[in-house]
Short mmCIF file of C-alpha atoms in Angstrom, two decimals:
data_model
loop_
_atom_site.label_atom_id
_atom_site.label_comp_id
_atom_site.label_asym_id
_atom_site.label_seq_id
_atom_site.Cartn_x
_atom_site.Cartn_y
_atom_site.Cartn_z
CA UNK O 1 -48.78 -69.27 -80.16
CA UNK O 2 -47.19 -72.24 -78.47
CA UNK O 3 -43.49 -72.64 -77.96
CA UNK O 4 -41.74 -74.87 -80.47
CA UNK O 5 -38.53 -76.81 -80.77
CA UNK O 6 -36.07 -74.62 -82.65
CA UNK O 7 -33.41 -76.01 -85.01
CA UNK O 8 -29.72 -75.19 -84.67
CA UNK O 9 -28.26 -72.59 -84.29
CA UNK O 10 -31.36 -71.16 -82.63
CA UNK O 11 -31.55 -74.03 -80.16
CA UNK O 12 -29.33 -72.32 -77.60
CA UNK O 13 -31.58 -69.25 -77.58
CA UNK O 14 -34.72 -71.39 -77.42
CA UNK O 15 -33.54 -73.56 -74.56
CA UNK O 16 -34.23 -70.95 -71.87
CA UNK O 17 -37.07 -69.13 -73.60
CA UNK O 18 -40.61 -69.39 -72.34
CA UNK O 19 -41.65 -68.98 -75.97
CA UNK O 20 -39.47 -69.01 -79.06
CA UNK O 21 -40.89 -67.19 -82.09
CA UNK O 22 -39.10 -67.44 -85.44
CA UNK O 23 -40.03 -64.33 -87.44
CA UNK O 24 -39.43 -65.84 -90.87
CA UNK O 25 -40.63 -69.40 -90.30
CA UNK O 26 -43.74 -68.57 -88.27
CA UNK O 27 -44.69 -65.01 -89.26
CA UNK O 28 -43.59 -64.70 -92.87
CA UNK O 29 -41.02 -62.05 -92.00
CA UNK O 30 -43.47 -59.81 -90.09
CA UNK O 31 -41.41 -58.63 -87.12
CA UNK O 32 -44.22 -56.53 -85.63
CA UNK O 33 -46.56 -59.53 -85.60
CA UNK O 34 -43.95 -61.69 -83.88
CA UNK O 35 -43.32 -59.02 -81.23
CA UNK O 36 -47.05 -58.59 -80.62
CA UNK O 37 -47.46 -62.36 -80.17
CA UNK O 38 -44.48 -62.49 -77.83
CA UNK O 39 -46.05 -59.78 -75.69
CA UNK O 40 -49.50 -61.37 -75.74
CA UNK O 41 -48.64 -64.95 -74.87
CA UNK O 42 -44.89 -65.18 -74.54
CA UNK O 43 -44.65 -65.77 -70.81
CA UNK O 44 -41.72 -64.56 -68.73
CA UNK O 45 -38.88 -64.74 -71.26
CA UNK O 46 -40.10 -64.75 -74.88
CA UNK O 47 -37.51 -64.69 -77.63
CA UNK O 48 -38.18 -63.17 -81.07
CA UNK O 49 -35.66 -64.72 -83.46
CA UNK O 50 -34.74 -62.61 -86.49
CA UNK O 51 -33.80 -63.64 -90.00
CA UNK O 52 -31.43 -61.89 -92.43
CA UNK O 53 -33.11 -58.63 -93.54
CA UNK O 54 -36.23 -56.53 -93.00
CA UNK O 55 -37.54 -53.41 -94.75
CA UNK O 56 -39.66 -51.60 -92.14
CA UNK O 57 -42.43 -49.12 -92.97
CA UNK O 58 -43.93 -48.61 -89.49
CA UNK O 59 -42.44 -48.30 -85.99
CA UNK O 60 -42.52 -51.53 -83.97
CA UNK O 61 -43.84 -50.69 -80.49
CA UNK O 62 -42.55 -52.77 -77.56
CA UNK O 63 -44.52 -52.77 -74.31
CA UNK O 64 -43.30 -55.96 -72.61
CA UNK O 65 -39.78 -57.25 -71.79
CA UNK O 66 -39.17 -59.41 -74.84
CA UNK O 67 -35.78 -60.49 -76.16
CA UNK O 68 -35.17 -59.58 -79.80
CA UNK O 69 -32.19 -61.46 -81.23
CA UNK O 70 -30.58 -61.60 -84.64
CA UNK O 71 -27.79 -63.34 -86.45
CA UNK O 72 -25.12 -60.72 -85.77
CA UNK O 73 -24.10 -57.35 -87.15
CA UNK O 74 -23.90 -58.65 -90.71
CA UNK O 75 -26.36 -61.50 -90.23
CA UNK O 76 -29.49 -59.43 -89.51
CA UNK O 77 -30.20 -55.97 -90.91
CA UNK O 78 -33.14 -53.60 -90.59
CA UNK O 79 -33.64 -50.72 -93.04
CA UNK O 80 -36.33 -48.15 -93.72
CA UNK O 81 -38.81 -48.77 -96.55
CA UNK O 82 -40.24 -46.11 -98.84
CA UNK O 83 -40.80 -42.71 -97.22
CA UNK O 84 -40.88 -44.05 -93.64
CA UNK O 85 -38.52 -42.11 -91.36
CA UNK O 86 -39.57 -43.09 -87.83
CA UNK O 87 -37.63 -45.30 -85.41
CA UNK O 88 -37.57 -49.03 -86.15
CA UNK O 89 -38.22 -49.84 -82.46
CA UNK O 90 -39.80 -47.69 -79.75
CA UNK O 91 -40.66 -48.26 -76.08
CA UNK O 92 -42.58 -46.10 -73.61
CA UNK O 93 -43.76 -48.31 -70.73
CA UNK O 94 -40.97 -50.66 -69.65
CA UNK O 95 -40.40 -49.38 -66.14
CA UNK O 96 -39.33 -52.09 -63.71
CA UNK O 97 -42.04 -53.27 -61.34
CA UNK O 98 -41.83 -51.66 -57.90
CA UNK O 99 -41.41 -54.97 -56.10
CA UNK O 100 -37.63 -54.52 -56.36
CA UNK O 101 -37.55 -51.20 -54.57
CA UNK O 102 -40.87 -50.66 -52.78
CA UNK O 103 -42.17 -51.47 -49.33
CA UNK O 104 -45.08 -53.28 -47.75
CA UNK O 105 -46.05 -52.66 -44.13
CA UNK O 106 -43.02 -50.39 -43.58
CA UNK O 107 -40.48 -53.00 -44.75
CA UNK O 108 -38.92 -54.00 -48.08
CA UNK O 109 -41.05 -56.33 -50.19
CA UNK O 110 -39.82 -59.88 -49.55
CA UNK O 111 -41.37 -61.78 -52.47
CA UNK O 112 -40.76 -61.76 -56.22
CA UNK O 113 -43.26 -62.40 -59.01
CA UNK O 114 -41.50 -62.53 -62.41
CA UNK O 115 -44.80 -62.35 -64.28
CA UNK O 116 -45.29 -58.72 -63.26
CA UNK O 117 -41.72 -57.50 -63.75
CA UNK O 118 -41.78 -55.22 -66.80
CA UNK O 119 -38.07 -54.39 -66.86
CA UNK O 120 -35.47 -56.26 -68.84
CA UNK O 121 -36.08 -55.84 -72.58
CA UNK O 122 -33.16 -57.13 -74.69
CA UNK O 123 -31.85 -56.16 -78.13
CA UNK O 124 -29.06 -58.37 -79.41
CA UNK O 125 -27.00 -59.09 -82.50
CA UNK O 126 -28.42 -57.05 -85.37
CA UNK O 127 -27.90 -53.81 -87.28
CA UNK O 128 -30.06 -50.91 -88.40
CA UNK O 129 -28.33 -49.64 -91.53
CA UNK O 130 -30.05 -47.85 -94.40
CA UNK O 131 -29.09 -48.18 -98.04
CA UNK O 132 -28.22 -44.49 -98.41
CA UNK O 133 -28.57 -41.08 -96.76
CA UNK O 134 -30.91 -39.52 -99.30
CA UNK O 135 -34.02 -39.31 -97.06
CA UNK O 136 -33.79 -36.86 -94.13
CA UNK O 137 -34.71 -37.74 -90.57
CA UNK O 138 -34.58 -41.53 -90.56
CA UNK O 139 -34.20 -42.79 -86.97
CA UNK O 140 -32.93 -46.03 -85.50
CA UNK O 141 -34.37 -46.69 -82.02
CA UNK O 142 -36.26 -44.46 -79.57
CA UNK O 143 -36.41 -45.98 -76.08
CA UNK O 144 -38.31 -44.30 -73.24
CA UNK O 145 -39.20 -45.35 -69.66
CA UNK O 146 -36.96 -48.41 -69.62
CA UNK O 147 -35.27 -50.25 -66.74
CA UNK O 148 -32.81 -53.16 -66.81
CA UNK O 149 -32.34 -53.06 -70.59
CA UNK O 150 -29.53 -54.99 -72.21
CA UNK O 151 -28.37 -53.98 -75.69
CA UNK O 152 -25.48 -55.96 -77.11
CA UNK O 153 -23.73 -56.09 -80.49
CA UNK O 154 -26.09 -53.64 -82.21
CA UNK O 155 -24.86 -51.41 -85.02
CA UNK O 156 -26.37 -48.28 -86.57
CA UNK O 157 -25.37 -46.75 -89.88
CA UNK O 158 -26.41 -44.41 -92.70
CA UNK O 159 -29.28 -42.96 -90.67
CA UNK O 160 -29.95 -39.28 -91.29
CA UNK O 161 -31.82 -38.95 -88.01
CA UNK O 162 -30.79 -39.99 -84.51
CA UNK O 163 -29.52 -43.57 -84.42
CA UNK O 164 -30.19 -44.25 -80.74
CA UNK O 165 -32.31 -41.98 -78.53
CA UNK O 166 -32.52 -42.95 -74.86
CA UNK O 167 -35.10 -40.98 -72.87
CA UNK O 168 -38.08 -38.86 -73.89
CA UNK O 169 -38.28 -35.65 -75.86
CA UNK O 170 -40.36 -32.96 -74.17
CA UNK O 171 -43.14 -33.53 -76.72
CA UNK O 172 -43.38 -37.23 -75.88
CA UNK O 173 -43.01 -37.33 -72.10
CA UNK O 174 -46.77 -37.41 -71.37
CA UNK O 175 -47.00 -40.73 -73.18
CA UNK O 176 -44.44 -42.29 -70.84
CA UNK O 177 -44.50 -43.55 -67.29
CA UNK O 178 -42.93 -41.91 -65.36
CA UNK O 179 -43.29 -38.63 -67.20
CA UNK O 180 -39.62 -37.88 -67.36
CA UNK O 181 -39.36 -40.73 -69.88
CA UNK O 182 -36.08 -41.66 -68.24
CA UNK O 183 -33.91 -44.73 -68.95
CA UNK O 184 -31.99 -46.26 -66.07
CA UNK O 185 -29.92 -49.17 -64.78
CA UNK O 186 -29.19 -50.56 -68.25
CA UNK O 187 -26.18 -51.96 -70.08
CA UNK O 188 -24.99 -51.22 -73.61
CA UNK O 189 -22.19 -53.42 -74.92
CA UNK O 190 -20.46 -53.23 -78.33
CA UNK O 191 -22.69 -50.52 -79.81
CA UNK O 192 -21.49 -49.03 -83.12
CA UNK O 193 -22.83 -45.70 -84.41
CA UNK O 194 -21.38 -44.87 -87.83
CA UNK O 195 -22.43 -42.15 -90.31
CA UNK O 196 -25.58 -41.14 -88.45
CA UNK O 197 -27.17 -37.81 -87.59
CA UNK O 198 -27.18 -34.78 -89.86
CA UNK O 199 -25.48 -31.44 -90.03
CA UNK O 200 -23.54 -29.04 -92.17
CA UNK O 201 -20.47 -26.83 -91.77
CA UNK O 202 -22.82 -24.00 -90.72
CA UNK O 203 -24.31 -26.08 -87.89
CA UNK O 204 -27.80 -26.16 -89.39
CA UNK O 205 -29.42 -28.63 -89.29
CA UNK O 206 -28.18 -30.08 -86.00
CA UNK O 207 -29.50 -33.64 -85.59
CA UNK O 208 -27.50 -35.61 -82.99
CA UNK O 209 -26.45 -39.13 -83.90
CA UNK O 210 -26.79 -40.37 -80.29
CA UNK O 211 -28.93 -38.89 -77.50
CA UNK O 212 -29.12 -39.74 -73.79
CA UNK O 213 -31.68 -37.57 -72.03
CA UNK O 214 -34.53 -37.19 -69.58
CA UNK O 215 -37.35 -34.70 -69.84
CA UNK O 216 -38.61 -32.24 -67.26
CA UNK O 217 -41.43 -33.92 -65.35
CA UNK O 218 -42.51 -36.40 -62.74
CA UNK O 219 -40.13 -39.20 -61.88
CA UNK O 220 -36.41 -39.75 -61.84
CA UNK O 221 -33.76 -38.64 -64.30
CA UNK O 222 -31.98 -41.12 -66.56
CA UNK O 223 -29.19 -42.74 -64.55
CA UNK O 224 -26.87 -45.70 -64.00
CA UNK O 225 -26.25 -46.38 -67.69
CA UNK O 226 -23.12 -48.34 -68.60
CA UNK O 227 -21.66 -48.25 -72.11
CA UNK O 228 -18.83 -50.68 -72.87
CA UNK O 229 -16.88 -50.69 -76.14
CA UNK O 230 -18.87 -47.89 -77.78
CA UNK O 231 -17.71 -46.80 -81.23
CA UNK O 232 -19.01 -43.37 -82.26
CA UNK O 233 -17.34 -42.92 -85.62
CA UNK O 234 -17.63 -40.82 -88.83
CA UNK O 235 -20.99 -39.40 -87.80
CA UNK O 236 -22.58 -36.29 -89.24
CA UNK O 237 -24.15 -35.33 -85.91
CA UNK O 238 -22.92 -35.02 -82.34
CA UNK O 239 -23.59 -37.00 -79.15
CA UNK O 240 -26.00 -35.15 -76.84
CA UNK O 241 -26.39 -35.84 -73.10
CA UNK O 242 -29.25 -33.66 -71.85
CA UNK O 243 -30.97 -33.37 -68.46
CA UNK O 244 -33.90 -30.96 -68.32
CA UNK O 245 -35.48 -31.37 -64.86
CA UNK O 246 -34.93 -28.91 -62.01
CA UNK O 247 -35.00 -31.60 -59.30
CA UNK O 248 -33.78 -34.90 -60.79
CA UNK O 249 -30.50 -34.77 -62.66
CA UNK O 250 -29.49 -37.09 -65.43
CA UNK O 251 -26.55 -38.74 -63.71
CA UNK O 252 -24.00 -41.53 -63.36
CA UNK O 253 -23.24 -42.45 -66.95
CA UNK O 254 -20.21 -44.66 -67.51
CA UNK O 255 -18.52 -44.93 -70.91
CA UNK O 256 -15.69 -47.44 -70.76
CA UNK O 257 -13.39 -48.10 -73.73
CA UNK O 258 -14.79 -45.63 -76.26
CA UNK O 259 -13.75 -44.54 -79.74
CA UNK O 260 -14.80 -41.01 -80.69
CA UNK O 261 -13.88 -40.20 -84.28
CA UNK O 262 -15.15 -37.18 -86.18
CA UNK O 263 -16.12 -37.44 -89.82
CA UNK O 264 -12.64 -37.73 -91.28
CA UNK O 265 -10.98 -34.94 -93.20
CA UNK O 266 -10.63 -35.46 -96.93
CA UNK O 267 -8.72 -33.14 -99.21
CA UNK O 268 -11.36 -33.50 -101.95
CA UNK O 269 -14.22 -32.32 -99.73
CA UNK O 270 -15.29 -28.72 -99.49
CA UNK O 271 -14.69 -27.67 -96.78
CA UNK O 272 -12.08 -30.24 -95.82
CA UNK O 273 -12.84 -29.87 -92.09
CA UNK O 274 -16.44 -31.04 -92.45
CA UNK O 275 -17.49 -32.01 -88.91
CA UNK O 276 -19.08 -28.80 -87.60
CA UNK O 277 -20.05 -29.80 -84.07
CA UNK O 278 -18.66 -30.43 -80.64
CA UNK O 279 -18.28 -34.20 -80.44
CA UNK O 280 -20.10 -34.66 -77.10
CA UNK O 281 -22.41 -32.07 -75.49
CA UNK O 282 -23.40 -32.18 -71.80
CA UNK O 283 -26.43 -29.93 -71.36
CA UNK O 284 -28.40 -28.80 -68.32
CA UNK O 285 -28.91 -31.07 -65.30
CA UNK O 286 -26.20 -33.65 -66.05
CA UNK O 287 -23.77 -34.89 -63.40
CA UNK O 288 -21.22 -37.64 -62.82
CA UNK O 289 -20.46 -38.49 -66.44
CA UNK O 290 -17.35 -40.68 -66.69
CA UNK O 291 -15.40 -41.59 -69.82
CA UNK O 292 -12.67 -44.10 -68.95
CA UNK O 293 -10.45 -45.13 -71.84
CA UNK O 294 -11.05 -42.91 -74.89
CA UNK O 295 -9.35 -42.65 -78.27
CA UNK O 296 -10.51 -39.34 -79.77
CA UNK O 297 -9.70 -38.30 -83.34
CA UNK O 298 -10.65 -35.30 -85.41
CA UNK O 299 -12.51 -32.17 -84.44
CA UNK O 300 -12.61 -28.87 -86.22
CA UNK O 301 -10.99 -25.67 -84.93
CA UNK O 302 -13.56 -23.81 -82.85
CA UNK O 303 -15.26 -26.99 -81.65
CA UNK O 304 -14.54 -29.26 -78.67
CA UNK O 305 -14.39 -32.95 -77.88
CA UNK O 306 -16.67 -32.32 -74.87
CA UNK O 307 -18.75 -29.16 -74.33
CA UNK O 308 -20.55 -28.35 -71.06
CA UNK O 309 -23.55 -26.05 -71.49
CA UNK O 310 -26.66 -24.73 -69.79
CA UNK O 311 -30.22 -25.38 -70.93
CA UNK O 312 -33.15 -23.00 -71.32
CA UNK O 313 -35.40 -25.64 -69.66
CA UNK O 314 -33.62 -25.93 -66.30
CA UNK O 315 -31.44 -23.87 -64.00
CA UNK O 316 -29.20 -26.89 -63.37
CA UNK O 317 -25.84 -27.06 -65.11
CA UNK O 318 -23.41 -29.93 -65.78
CA UNK O 319 -21.38 -31.15 -62.82
CA UNK O 320 -18.33 -33.37 -62.39
CA UNK O 321 -17.22 -34.45 -65.84
CA UNK O 322 -14.42 -37.03 -65.54
CA UNK O 323 -12.24 -38.07 -68.52
CA UNK O 324 -9.64 -40.75 -67.76
CA UNK O 325 -7.05 -42.44 -69.96
CA UNK O 326 -7.79 -40.18 -72.91
CA UNK O 327 -5.54 -40.29 -75.97
CA UNK O 328 -5.81 -37.31 -78.32
CA UNK O 329 -4.96 -37.39 -82.03
CA UNK O 330 -5.64 -34.88 -84.82
CA UNK O 331 -7.90 -32.62 -82.76
CA UNK O 332 -7.81 -29.09 -84.13
CA UNK O 333 -10.22 -27.66 -81.55
CA UNK O 334 -10.40 -27.85 -77.74
CA UNK O 335 -10.63 -31.03 -75.70
CA UNK O 336 -13.16 -29.58 -73.19
CA UNK O 337 -15.01 -26.28 -73.40
CA UNK O 338 -16.90 -25.14 -70.30
CA UNK O 339 -19.73 -22.71 -70.91
CA UNK O 340 -21.55 -23.84 -67.75
CA UNK O 341 -20.24 -26.41 -65.27
CA UNK O 342 -18.63 -26.86 -61.87
CA UNK O 343 -15.66 -29.21 -62.33
CA UNK O 344 -13.64 -31.16 -64.89
CA UNK O 345 -10.97 -33.82 -64.41
CA UNK O 346 -8.81 -35.06 -67.30
CA UNK O 347 -5.89 -37.43 -67.53
CA UNK O 348 -4.31 -39.15 -70.50
CA UNK O 349 -1.68 -38.94 -73.22
CA UNK O 350 -0.97 -36.45 -76.00
CA UNK O 351 -3.21 -33.92 -74.28
CA UNK O 352 -0.78 -31.20 -75.21
CA UNK O 353 -1.24 -31.99 -78.91
CA UNK O 354 -4.70 -30.42 -79.10
CA UNK O 355 -4.87 -27.52 -81.50
CA UNK O 356 -6.91 -25.45 -79.05
CA UNK O 357 -6.99 -25.86 -75.28
CA UNK O 358 -7.23 -28.92 -73.04
CA UNK O 359 -9.82 -26.96 -71.05
CA UNK O 360 -11.26 -23.69 -72.32
CA UNK O 361 -13.23 -22.06 -69.53
CA UNK O 362 -15.57 -19.27 -70.52
CA UNK O 363 -16.23 -16.30 -68.25
CA UNK O 364 -19.17 -16.84 -65.91
CA UNK O 365 -19.22 -20.62 -66.36
CA UNK O 366 -19.25 -21.40 -62.64
CA UNK O 367 -16.23 -23.70 -62.93
CA UNK O 368 -14.74 -24.10 -59.45
CA UNK O 369 -12.22 -26.95 -59.83
CA UNK O 370 -10.24 -28.64 -62.54
CA UNK O 371 -7.55 -31.30 -62.75
CA UNK O 372 -5.37 -32.16 -65.75
CA UNK O 373 -2.67 -34.82 -65.72
CA UNK O 374 -0.63 -35.46 -68.87
CA UNK O 375 0.77 -38.96 -68.53
CA UNK O 376 4.25 -38.32 -69.80
CA UNK O 377 4.01 -37.83 -73.58
CA UNK O 378 4.01 -34.06 -74.04
CA UNK O 379 3.66 -30.99 -71.91
CA UNK O 380 0.24 -29.44 -71.26
CA UNK O 381 1.92 -26.09 -70.65
CA UNK O 382 -0.03 -23.23 -72.23
CA UNK O 383 -2.97 -25.44 -73.13
CA UNK O 384 -5.53 -23.81 -70.87
CA UNK O 385 -7.74 -20.74 -70.90
CA UNK O 386 -9.55 -19.02 -68.03
CA UNK O 387 -8.44 -21.41 -65.28
CA UNK O 388 -6.40 -19.24 -62.94
CA UNK O 389 -6.68 -20.33 -59.30
CA UNK O 390 -9.14 -23.18 -59.89
CA UNK O 391 -6.96 -26.30 -59.97
CA UNK O 392 -3.76 -27.62 -61.47
CA UNK O 393 -1.90 -29.11 -64.41
CA UNK O 394 0.49 -32.01 -63.88
CA UNK O 395 3.05 -33.60 -66.17
CA UNK O 396 4.72 -36.95 -65.50
CA UNK O 397 8.36 -36.28 -66.35
CA UNK O 398 11.26 -38.70 -66.04
CA UNK O 399 13.58 -38.50 -63.04
CA UNK O 400 17.04 -40.05 -63.46
CA UNK O 401 19.04 -40.73 -60.29
CA UNK O 402 22.67 -39.51 -60.32
#
């Protein structure tokens, strides 16, 4: 389908598009048909322009680097129709072309052909929010084997399954290329995950609201992912970061300016401390995970804000968790619990207000080093367990000259 002149306010998006496809005006509201046309004849930079609302009954598969754009968080909404529970969007073959990183005749490739570059899919300015949470297992997006992705101003809500899954499950990795199903070198800006996932006070079921992972298999692990202004709030499932390969770790994740808020306590609920999970789990071959600038609220006694664990699928364990500029409020459990892991660094304010421990190190974890720096609000004294001889606690007091 040929490119067309788009009216305002779409004109800005259309100006640089090789093809501009208006879902409502040209495809009668059929998003899948618009995406398929964009992939078939859209050229280097096709834009699929979304209208106000879509009830989806089948997963929309994306195999080419299209740009899917809506009218904003409130301006464009996807929801599940009928008994459909699968992800609204799914990718499996959006690995960047090797011309960026490969060689020819023992030297780096010196030419660029944009028509064969499969990286760079974009998701912008829409929400995936269901009408209610009465149907189990409804997912938002499942993105595998992706490079150079940009996701901006996308919100998820009222999904009983995983809102955003980045990287392949073990069952799906053979359908991806490479077979780790990894996601790498991508940016996520202003992502909201509210009231997603599923669980109960007993911990069963345990359906994470947000997953970053890579499967055991050929190819690299998920890496170089940057999250900016992530809000992970009032969910009924945890955040899971899972690396399951023996050779290629999931690594170098940056979360900058993050809100982590457990499902809030309410005196009329039973039990009142409803959130049953650790807020963030690092599992298996995961290393260099940085959270810089975190407001964390909530958390039940016996749980943790961050938990470092092993995995039955790999001998690797989490390494080098760094939490900087953390502010802790109303956290009845621990800030970090180490079941398996080599080092943890934490600095921030109100660390001493946690109901449990700032770091709770379990016997046999392998923890070799830790660092905790309370930035002057309250003392971290006594807020540790199992850390003798492995690092230090620091408290910024006030010195007054005589």
